[in-house]
Amino acid sequence: MSLKDKVIVITGAASGIGLATTRHFATLGAKLSLADIQPGPLSALEEELTSRGIQVLTRVVDVSSRTAVDSWINDTVAKFGKLDGAANIAGAIGNQHNSASVTEIDDDDWDFVFSVNTKGLMYCLRAQVPHMNSGGSIVNAASISGLVGSKNNMAYVASKHAVVGMTRALAKEVGDRNIRVNCFCPGPIETPMLRKAAEIRGGEGDWSFLALGRLGEVKEVPPLIEFLISPASSFITGTAMSIDGGWNC
Ligand SMILES: NC(=O)c1ccc[n+]([C@@H]2O[C@H](COP(=O)([O-])OP(=O)(O)OC[C@H]3O[C@@H](n4cnc5c(N)ncnc54)[C@H](O)[C@@H]3O)[C@@H](O)[C@H]2O)c1
């Protein structure tokens, strides 16, 4: 029970990596405050966790809305009395994912990707840090696209490079308050987002070039997030940790 009685907020909790992380953290004794834009899956998740005796708050929050994020974090602290950790996992791909050359980039698509992945993350961090009065640990979802480029994908690649930069900048800023800030950089993980990316691209990816030669399973990611958010990684901050089957090696 490495997170026993820790109060942890999770964005993107209704699907994919966020959902798997939520369920994993529930087995570790954490008290959870969950945000997502999908009300149906979120309320099903609340029911599931409550029936298992987990203390949970769920809230429909669009992370690109400052007021929604602020109100969710304030309500979390009002309910649980403190904030120990944050897994900022919400993220989005635009309609042009992997499919727009530099001359084809659509302004609205660019703004959408940045509003969720970059500005939305900033809203979360800005709301979370002031409540970590006894130290804390923050884990952000970056991507292999935060470390290397891929063609026809400038908006997503730039937004995830920004996540790595935001992680490093904040780690330097709040380390003296015993708040650690790290991010993880997944390669292809089997989730609804990966399937949407395949639809936009018009075909499944060929992952044989990865050292491990296969897609990642969603259950393979939460143990890394647990490690980064828990005291097991007490001397690690500002890092961007790959979980990519050997893409970037
Ligand atoms: N799956 C992959 O291959 C992969 C690879 C690299 C990085 N990532 C990153 O990992 C994170 C999780 O991705 P996933 O694959 O689980 O995707 P997913 O689509 O399954 O889950 C993302 C969740 O974020 C929520 N979300 C989207 N926009 C939001 C917003 N504005 N406010 C609040 N919630 C919002 C969605 O509703 C969804 O529940 C993302 O940040 C993604 O960029 C995923």
CSV table of C-alpha atoms and ligand atoms in Angstrom, one decimal:
chain,number,residue,atom,x,y,z
A,1,MET,CA,0.0,0.0,0.0
A,2,SER,CA,2.7,2.5,-1.1
A,3,LEU,CA,0.2,5.4,-1.4
A,4,LYS,CA,-1.8,4.7,1.8
A,5,ASP,CA,-4.0,7.7,2.7
A,6,LYS,CA,-2.2,9.9,0.2
A,7,VAL,CA,-4.6,12.3,-1.5
A,8,ILE,CA,-3.9,12.2,-5.2
A,9,VAL,CA,-5.6,14.0,-8.1
A,10,ILE,CA,-5.7,12.4,-11.6
A,11,THR,CA,-6.7,14.0,-14.9
A,12,GLY,CA,-7.8,11.9,-17.8
A,13,ALA,CA,-9.1,9.4,-15.4
A,14,ALA,CA,-11.9,8.0,-17.5
A,15,SER,CA,-9.9,6.2,-20.2
A,16,GLY,CA,-6.7,4.6,-21.2
A,17,ILE,CA,-3.6,5.3,-19.1
A,18,GLY,CA,-5.5,7.5,-16.6
A,19,LEU,CA,-8.2,4.9,-16.0
A,20,ALA,CA,-5.6,2.1,-15.5
A,21,THR,CA,-3.6,4.4,-13.2
A,22,THR,CA,-6.8,5.2,-11.2
A,23,ARG,CA,-7.6,1.5,-10.7
A,24,HIS,CA,-3.9,0.8,-9.8
A,25,PHE,CA,-3.8,3.6,-7.2
A,26,ALA,CA,-7.1,2.4,-5.7
A,27,THR,CA,-5.3,-0.8,-4.8
A,28,LEU,CA,-2.5,1.1,-3.1
A,29,GLY,CA,-4.7,2.8,-0.5
A,30,ALA,CA,-4.8,6.3,-2.0
A,31,LYS,CA,-7.7,8.8,-1.7
A,32,LEU,CA,-8.5,9.9,-5.2
A,33,SER,CA,-9.9,13.0,-6.9
A,34,LEU,CA,-10.6,12.3,-10.6
A,35,ALA,CA,-11.2,14.7,-13.4
A,36,ASP,CA,-12.2,14.1,-17.1
A,37,ILE,CA,-14.4,15.5,-19.7
A,38,GLN,CA,-16.4,12.2,-20.1
A,39,PRO,CA,-19.3,12.3,-17.6
A,40,GLY,CA,-20.6,8.7,-18.3
A,41,PRO,CA,-17.4,6.8,-17.8
A,42,LEU,CA,-16.5,9.0,-14.8
A,43,SER,CA,-19.7,8.3,-13.0
A,44,ALA,CA,-19.4,4.6,-13.7
A,45,LEU,CA,-15.9,4.8,-12.2
A,46,GLU,CA,-17.1,6.6,-9.1
A,47,GLU,CA,-19.7,3.8,-8.6
A,48,GLU,CA,-17.0,1.1,-9.0
A,49,LEU,CA,-14.6,2.7,-6.6
A,50,THR,CA,-17.1,3.6,-4.0
A,51,SER,CA,-18.5,0.1,-4.0
A,52,ARG,CA,-14.9,-1.1,-3.2
A,53,GLY,CA,-14.7,1.3,-0.2
A,54,ILE,CA,-12.3,3.8,-1.9
A,55,GLN,CA,-12.6,7.4,-0.9
A,56,VAL,CA,-13.2,9.3,-4.2
A,57,LEU,CA,-14.3,12.6,-5.6
A,58,THR,CA,-15.1,12.8,-9.3
A,59,ARG,CA,-15.6,15.9,-11.3
A,60,VAL,CA,-16.3,16.7,-15.0
A,61,VAL,CA,-13.5,19.1,-15.8
A,62,ASP,CA,-12.1,20.4,-19.0
A,63,VAL,CA,-8.5,21.0,-18.1
A,64,SER,CA,-8.4,23.9,-20.7
A,65,SER,CA,-10.8,25.8,-18.4
A,66,ARG,CA,-9.0,27.6,-15.7
A,67,THR,CA,-12.1,28.1,-13.6
A,68,ALA,CA,-13.1,24.4,-13.8
A,69,VAL,CA,-9.6,23.3,-12.8
A,70,ASP,CA,-9.4,25.8,-9.9
A,71,SER,CA,-12.8,24.8,-8.6
A,72,TRP,CA,-12.0,21.0,-8.8
A,73,ILE,CA,-8.7,21.4,-6.9
A,74,ASN,CA,-10.2,23.7,-4.3
A,75,ASP,CA,-13.1,21.2,-3.8
A,76,THR,CA,-10.6,18.3,-3.5
A,77,VAL,CA,-8.7,20.0,-0.7
A,78,ALA,CA,-12.0,21.0,1.0
A,79,LYS,CA,-13.0,17.3,1.0
A,80,PHE,CA,-9.8,15.6,1.8
A,81,GLY,CA,-7.9,18.3,3.8
A,82,LYS,CA,-4.7,18.2,1.8
A,83,LEU,CA,-3.1,17.3,-1.5
A,84,ASP,CA,-0.1,14.9,-1.7
A,85,GLY,CA,0.2,14.1,-5.4
A,86,ALA,CA,-1.0,14.7,-8.9
A,87,ALA,CA,-1.0,12.5,-12.0
A,88,ASN,CA,-1.7,14.9,-14.8
A,89,ILE,CA,-2.5,12.4,-17.6
A,90,ALA,CA,-5.2,14.1,-19.7
A,91,GLY,CA,-4.1,14.8,-23.2
A,92,ALA,CA,-5.4,15.0,-26.7
A,93,ILE,CA,-4.5,14.6,-30.3
A,94,GLY,CA,-6.0,16.9,-32.9
A,95,ASN,CA,-7.8,16.0,-36.1
A,96,GLN,CA,-4.6,16.5,-38.0
A,97,HIS,CA,-2.5,14.1,-35.9
A,98,ASN,CA,0.4,12.7,-37.9
A,99,SER,CA,-1.3,14.0,-41.1
A,100,ALA,CA,-0.5,17.7,-41.6
A,101,SER,CA,2.7,19.0,-43.2
A,102,VAL,CA,3.9,22.3,-42.1
A,103,THR,CA,2.0,24.2,-44.8
A,104,GLU,CA,-1.2,22.4,-44.0
A,105,ILE,CA,-1.4,23.1,-40.3
A,106,ASP,CA,-4.8,24.4,-39.3
A,107,ASP,CA,-4.8,27.2,-36.7
A,108,ASP,CA,-7.8,25.8,-34.8
A,109,ASP,CA,-6.3,22.3,-34.6
A,110,TRP,CA,-3.0,23.7,-33.3
A,111,ASP,CA,-4.8,25.8,-30.7
A,112,PHE,CA,-6.9,22.8,-29.6
A,113,VAL,CA,-3.8,20.6,-29.1
A,114,PHE,CA,-2.0,23.3,-27.1
A,115,SER,CA,-5.1,24.2,-25.1
A,116,VAL,CA,-5.3,20.7,-23.6
A,117,ASN,CA,-1.7,19.4,-23.6
A,118,THR,CA,0.1,22.6,-22.6
A,119,LYS,CA,-2.2,25.3,-21.3
A,120,GLY,CA,-4.4,22.7,-19.6
A,121,LEU,CA,-1.4,21.2,-17.8
A,122,MET,CA,-0.3,24.7,-16.7
A,123,TYR,CA,-3.7,25.3,-15.2
A,124,CYS,CA,-3.5,22.1,-13.3
A,125,LEU,CA,0.1,22.7,-12.0
A,126,ARG,CA,-0.8,26.3,-11.0
A,127,ALA,CA,-3.8,25.1,-9.0
A,128,GLN,CA,-2.0,22.1,-7.5
A,129,VAL,CA,1.3,23.4,-6.2
A,130,PRO,CA,0.0,25.9,-3.7
A,131,HIS,CA,-1.8,23.1,-1.8
A,132,MET,CA,1.3,20.9,-1.5
A,133,ASN,CA,2.2,22.4,1.8
A,134,SER,CA,4.0,19.3,3.2
A,135,GLY,CA,5.8,18.6,0.0
A,136,GLY,CA,4.4,16.6,-2.9
A,137,SER,CA,4.9,14.7,-6.0
A,138,ILE,CA,3.6,15.5,-9.5
A,139,VAL,CA,3.8,13.2,-12.6
A,140,ASN,CA,2.9,14.6,-16.0
A,141,ALA,CA,2.1,12.6,-19.2
A,142,ALA,CA,4.5,13.6,-21.9
A,143,SER,CA,5.2,11.3,-24.8
A,144,ILE,CA,7.9,9.8,-27.0
A,145,SER,CA,6.8,12.9,-29.0
A,146,GLY,CA,8.2,15.0,-26.2
A,147,LEU,CA,11.7,13.6,-26.9
A,148,VAL,CA,11.9,13.1,-30.6
A,149,GLY,CA,10.1,14.4,-33.7
A,150,SER,CA,7.8,12.7,-36.1
A,151,LYS,CA,6.8,14.0,-39.5
A,152,ASN,CA,3.5,15.8,-40.2
A,153,ASN,CA,2.8,16.1,-36.5
A,154,MET,CA,4.2,19.4,-35.4
A,155,ALA,CA,1.4,20.5,-33.0
A,156,TYR,CA,1.4,17.3,-30.9
A,157,VAL,CA,5.2,17.0,-30.9
A,158,ALA,CA,5.7,20.6,-29.9
A,159,SER,CA,3.0,20.3,-27.2
A,160,LYS,CA,4.6,17.3,-25.7
A,161,HIS,CA,8.1,18.8,-25.8
A,162,ALA,CA,6.5,21.6,-23.9
A,163,VAL,CA,5.3,19.1,-21.2
A,164,VAL,CA,8.9,18.0,-20.8
A,165,GLY,CA,10.0,21.6,-20.5
A,166,MET,CA,7.3,22.5,-18.0
A,167,THR,CA,8.2,19.5,-15.9
A,168,ARG,CA,11.9,20.5,-15.8
A,169,ALA,CA,11.2,24.2,-15.1
A,170,LEU,CA,8.8,23.5,-12.3
A,171,ALA,CA,11.1,20.8,-10.8
A,172,LYS,CA,13.8,23.5,-10.4
A,173,GLU,CA,11.3,26.0,-9.0
A,174,VAL,CA,9.7,23.9,-6.3
A,175,GLY,CA,12.4,21.4,-5.3
A,176,ASP,CA,13.2,23.5,-2.2
A,177,ARG,CA,9.7,22.9,-1.0
A,178,ASN,CA,10.1,19.2,-1.3
A,179,ILE,CA,7.8,19.0,-4.3
A,180,ARG,CA,9.1,16.6,-7.0
A,181,VAL,CA,8.0,17.0,-10.6
A,182,ASN,CA,8.6,14.3,-13.2
A,183,CYS,CA,7.0,13.1,-16.5
A,184,PHE,CA,6.8,9.9,-18.3
A,185,CYS,CA,7.2,9.4,-22.1
A,186,PRO,CA,5.1,6.6,-23.5
A,187,GLY,CA,5.7,5.1,-26.9
A,188,PRO,CA,2.6,3.4,-28.5
A,189,ILE,CA,0.3,2.1,-25.8
A,190,GLU,CA,-2.9,0.3,-26.7
A,191,THR,CA,-5.6,2.8,-25.7
A,192,PRO,CA,-8.6,4.6,-27.3
A,193,MET,CA,-6.2,7.5,-28.2
A,194,LEU,CA,-3.9,5.2,-30.2
A,195,ARG,CA,-6.9,3.8,-32.0
A,196,LYS,CA,-8.1,7.3,-32.9
A,197,ALA,CA,-4.6,8.1,-34.2
A,198,ALA,CA,-4.7,5.0,-36.4
A,199,GLU,CA,-8.1,6.2,-37.8
A,200,ILE,CA,-6.8,9.7,-38.6
A,201,ARG,CA,-3.7,8.2,-40.2
A,202,GLY,CA,-5.8,5.6,-42.1
A,203,GLY,CA,-3.9,2.5,-41.0
A,204,GLU,CA,-2.5,0.7,-38.0
A,205,GLY,CA,1.1,1.5,-37.1
A,206,ASP,CA,3.9,-0.9,-37.7
A,207,TRP,CA,5.7,-1.2,-34.4
A,208,SER,CA,8.3,-3.8,-35.5
A,209,PHE,CA,11.0,-1.1,-35.4
A,210,LEU,CA,10.7,-0.9,-31.6
A,211,ALA,CA,13.4,-2.9,-29.7
A,212,LEU,CA,10.6,-5.0,-28.1
A,213,GLY,CA,8.8,-5.2,-31.5
A,214,ARG,CA,5.3,-4.7,-30.1
A,215,LEU,CA,2.7,-2.2,-28.7
A,216,GLY,CA,2.7,-1.5,-25.0
A,217,GLU,CA,-0.3,-2.7,-22.9
A,218,VAL,CA,-2.0,-0.1,-20.8
A,219,LYS,CA,-1.4,-2.1,-17.6
A,220,GLU,CA,2.4,-1.7,-18.2
A,221,VAL,CA,2.3,2.0,-17.5
A,222,PRO,CA,0.8,2.5,-14.0
A,223,PRO,CA,3.7,0.8,-12.1
A,224,LEU,CA,6.0,3.5,-13.5
A,225,ILE,CA,3.6,6.3,-12.5
A,226,GLU,CA,3.4,4.7,-9.0
A,227,PHE,CA,7.2,4.7,-8.8
A,228,LEU,CA,7.5,8.3,-9.8
A,229,ILE,CA,4.7,9.6,-7.5
A,230,SER,CA,5.7,7.5,-4.5
A,231,PRO,CA,8.7,7.9,-2.1
A,232,ALA,CA,10.4,5.1,-3.9
A,233,SER,CA,11.7,7.8,-6.3
A,234,SER,CA,12.5,10.3,-3.5
A,235,PHE,CA,15.7,11.6,-5.2
A,236,ILE,CA,14.3,11.8,-8.7
A,237,THR,CA,12.9,15.1,-10.0
A,238,GLY,CA,12.8,16.9,-13.3
A,239,THR,CA,13.2,13.7,-15.2
A,240,ALA,CA,11.5,12.5,-18.4
A,241,MET,CA,11.3,8.8,-18.2
A,242,SER,CA,10.7,6.7,-21.3
A,243,ILE,CA,8.3,3.8,-21.4
A,244,ASP,CA,8.4,3.1,-25.1
A,245,GLY,CA,9.5,-0.5,-25.8
A,246,GLY,CA,12.9,0.8,-26.9
A,247,TRP,CA,11.8,3.5,-29.4
A,248,ASN,CA,14.3,6.0,-28.1
A,249,CYS,CA,17.4,3.9,-27.4
B,1,LIG,N1,-1.6,5.9,-25.8
B,1,LIG,C1,-0.4,6.2,-26.3
B,1,LIG,O1,0.2,5.6,-27.2
B,1,LIG,C2,0.3,7.5,-25.8
B,1,LIG,C3,1.6,7.7,-26.2
B,1,LIG,C4,2.3,8.8,-25.8
B,1,LIG,C5,1.6,9.7,-24.9
B,1,LIG,N2,0.4,9.4,-24.5
B,1,LIG,C6,-0.2,10.4,-23.5
B,1,LIG,O2,-0.8,9.7,-22.4
B,1,LIG,C7,-1.9,10.4,-21.9
B,1,LIG,C8,-3.1,9.5,-21.8
B,1,LIG,O3,-3.4,9.0,-23.1
B,1,LIG,P1,-4.3,7.7,-23.4
B,1,LIG,O4,-3.6,7.0,-24.5
B,1,LIG,O5,-4.6,7.1,-22.2
B,1,LIG,O6,-5.5,8.4,-24.1
B,1,LIG,P2,-7.1,8.3,-23.9
B,1,LIG,O7,-7.7,9.1,-25.0
B,1,LIG,O8,-7.5,6.8,-23.7
B,1,LIG,O9,-7.3,9.0,-22.5
B,1,LIG,C9,-7.2,10.4,-22.4
B,1,LIG,C10,-8.2,10.9,-21.4
B,1,LIG,O10,-8.0,12.3,-21.2
B,1,LIG,C11,-9.3,12.9,-21.3
B,1,LIG,N3,-9.3,14.3,-21.8
B,1,LIG,C12,-9.0,14.7,-23.0
B,1,LIG,N4,-9.1,16.0,-23.1
B,1,LIG,C13,-9.4,16.4,-21.9
B,1,LIG,C14,-9.6,17.7,-21.3
B,1,LIG,N5,-9.6,18.8,-22.1
B,1,LIG,N6,-9.9,17.8,-20.0
B,1,LIG,C15,-10.0,16.7,-19.2
B,1,LIG,N7,-9.8,15.5,-19.7
B,1,LIG,C16,-9.5,15.3,-21.0
B,1,LIG,C17,-10.1,12.0,-22.2
B,1,LIG,O11,-11.5,12.2,-22.0
B,1,LIG,C18,-9.7,10.6,-21.9
B,1,LIG,O12,-10.4,10.1,-20.8
B,1,LIG,C19,-2.1,11.6,-22.9
B,1,LIG,O13,-1.5,12.8,-22.3
B,1,LIG,C20,-1.4,11.2,-24.1
B,1,LIG,O14,-1.0,12.3,-24.9
B,1,LIG,C21,-0.3,8.4,-24.9
